[in-house]
Amino acid sequence: MESDCATPTSTETASDDLAFNVFARACPSRGTLEHITGKWGGLTLGALKEGSFRFNELRRRVDGVSEKMLSQTLHALERDGLVHREAQPTNPPRVDYELTPLGHAVAERLLALIGLVEERMPEVLTAQTRYDEERGTAVRGTAVRGTAAGSAGAAGRGGR
């Protein structure tokens, strides 16, 4: 039987070479993966790949995110070492957010996945239509065709 996940012993630290397994229930990498792949985490990382943002600039860039959700997302990503928060000693106070080197590496791969999804959206939409027609169902509350892909994927390519 495979272990749930590597956890540091009293003589180990989190930086020691440990074998993490995201498929194991107790593995701490699951939480980090959730932060990265969650709706707002992925979009926030994608937006920050463009450069440093102040909180409200980032909120405008990540269309649809509430102030509360963006704040929670940034805290989680900062705790995971993906985002750096820098408070400037100015009046009024100014806080900038940017990706760490680890955050850049993750965002780069995430944007590649976003690009793949956008590129293949016609296939996804066809599959969804076929699925709904075969089952006589239509999912309510889904985005209008052609709009969901454009808004989600623009995180890595547009201007502010």
mmCIF file of C-alpha atoms in Angstrom, residues 71-81:
data_model
loop_
_atom_site.group_PDB
_atom_site.id
_atom_site.type_symbol
_atom_site.label_atom_id
_atom_site.label_comp_id
_atom_site.label_asym_id
_atom_site.label_seq_id
_atom_site.Cartn_x
_atom_site.Cartn_y
_atom_site.Cartn_z
ATOM 1 C CA SER A 71 -7.885 39.146 -1.007
ATOM 2 C CA GLN A 72 -8.291 35.501 0.065
ATOM 3 C CA THR A 73 -6.708 34.298 -3.171
ATOM 4 C CA LEU A 74 -3.707 36.604 -2.833
ATOM 5 C CA HIS A 75 -3.161 35.543 0.794
ATOM 6 C CA ALA A 76 -3.229 31.853 -0.174
ATOM 7 C CA LEU A 77 -0.879 32.361 -3.139
ATOM 8 C CA GLU A 78 1.475 34.456 -1.006
ATOM 9 C CA ARG A 79 1.521 31.755 1.685
ATOM 10 C CA ASP A 80 2.329 29.160 -0.986
ATOM 11 C CA GLY A 81 5.304 31.248 -2.138
#
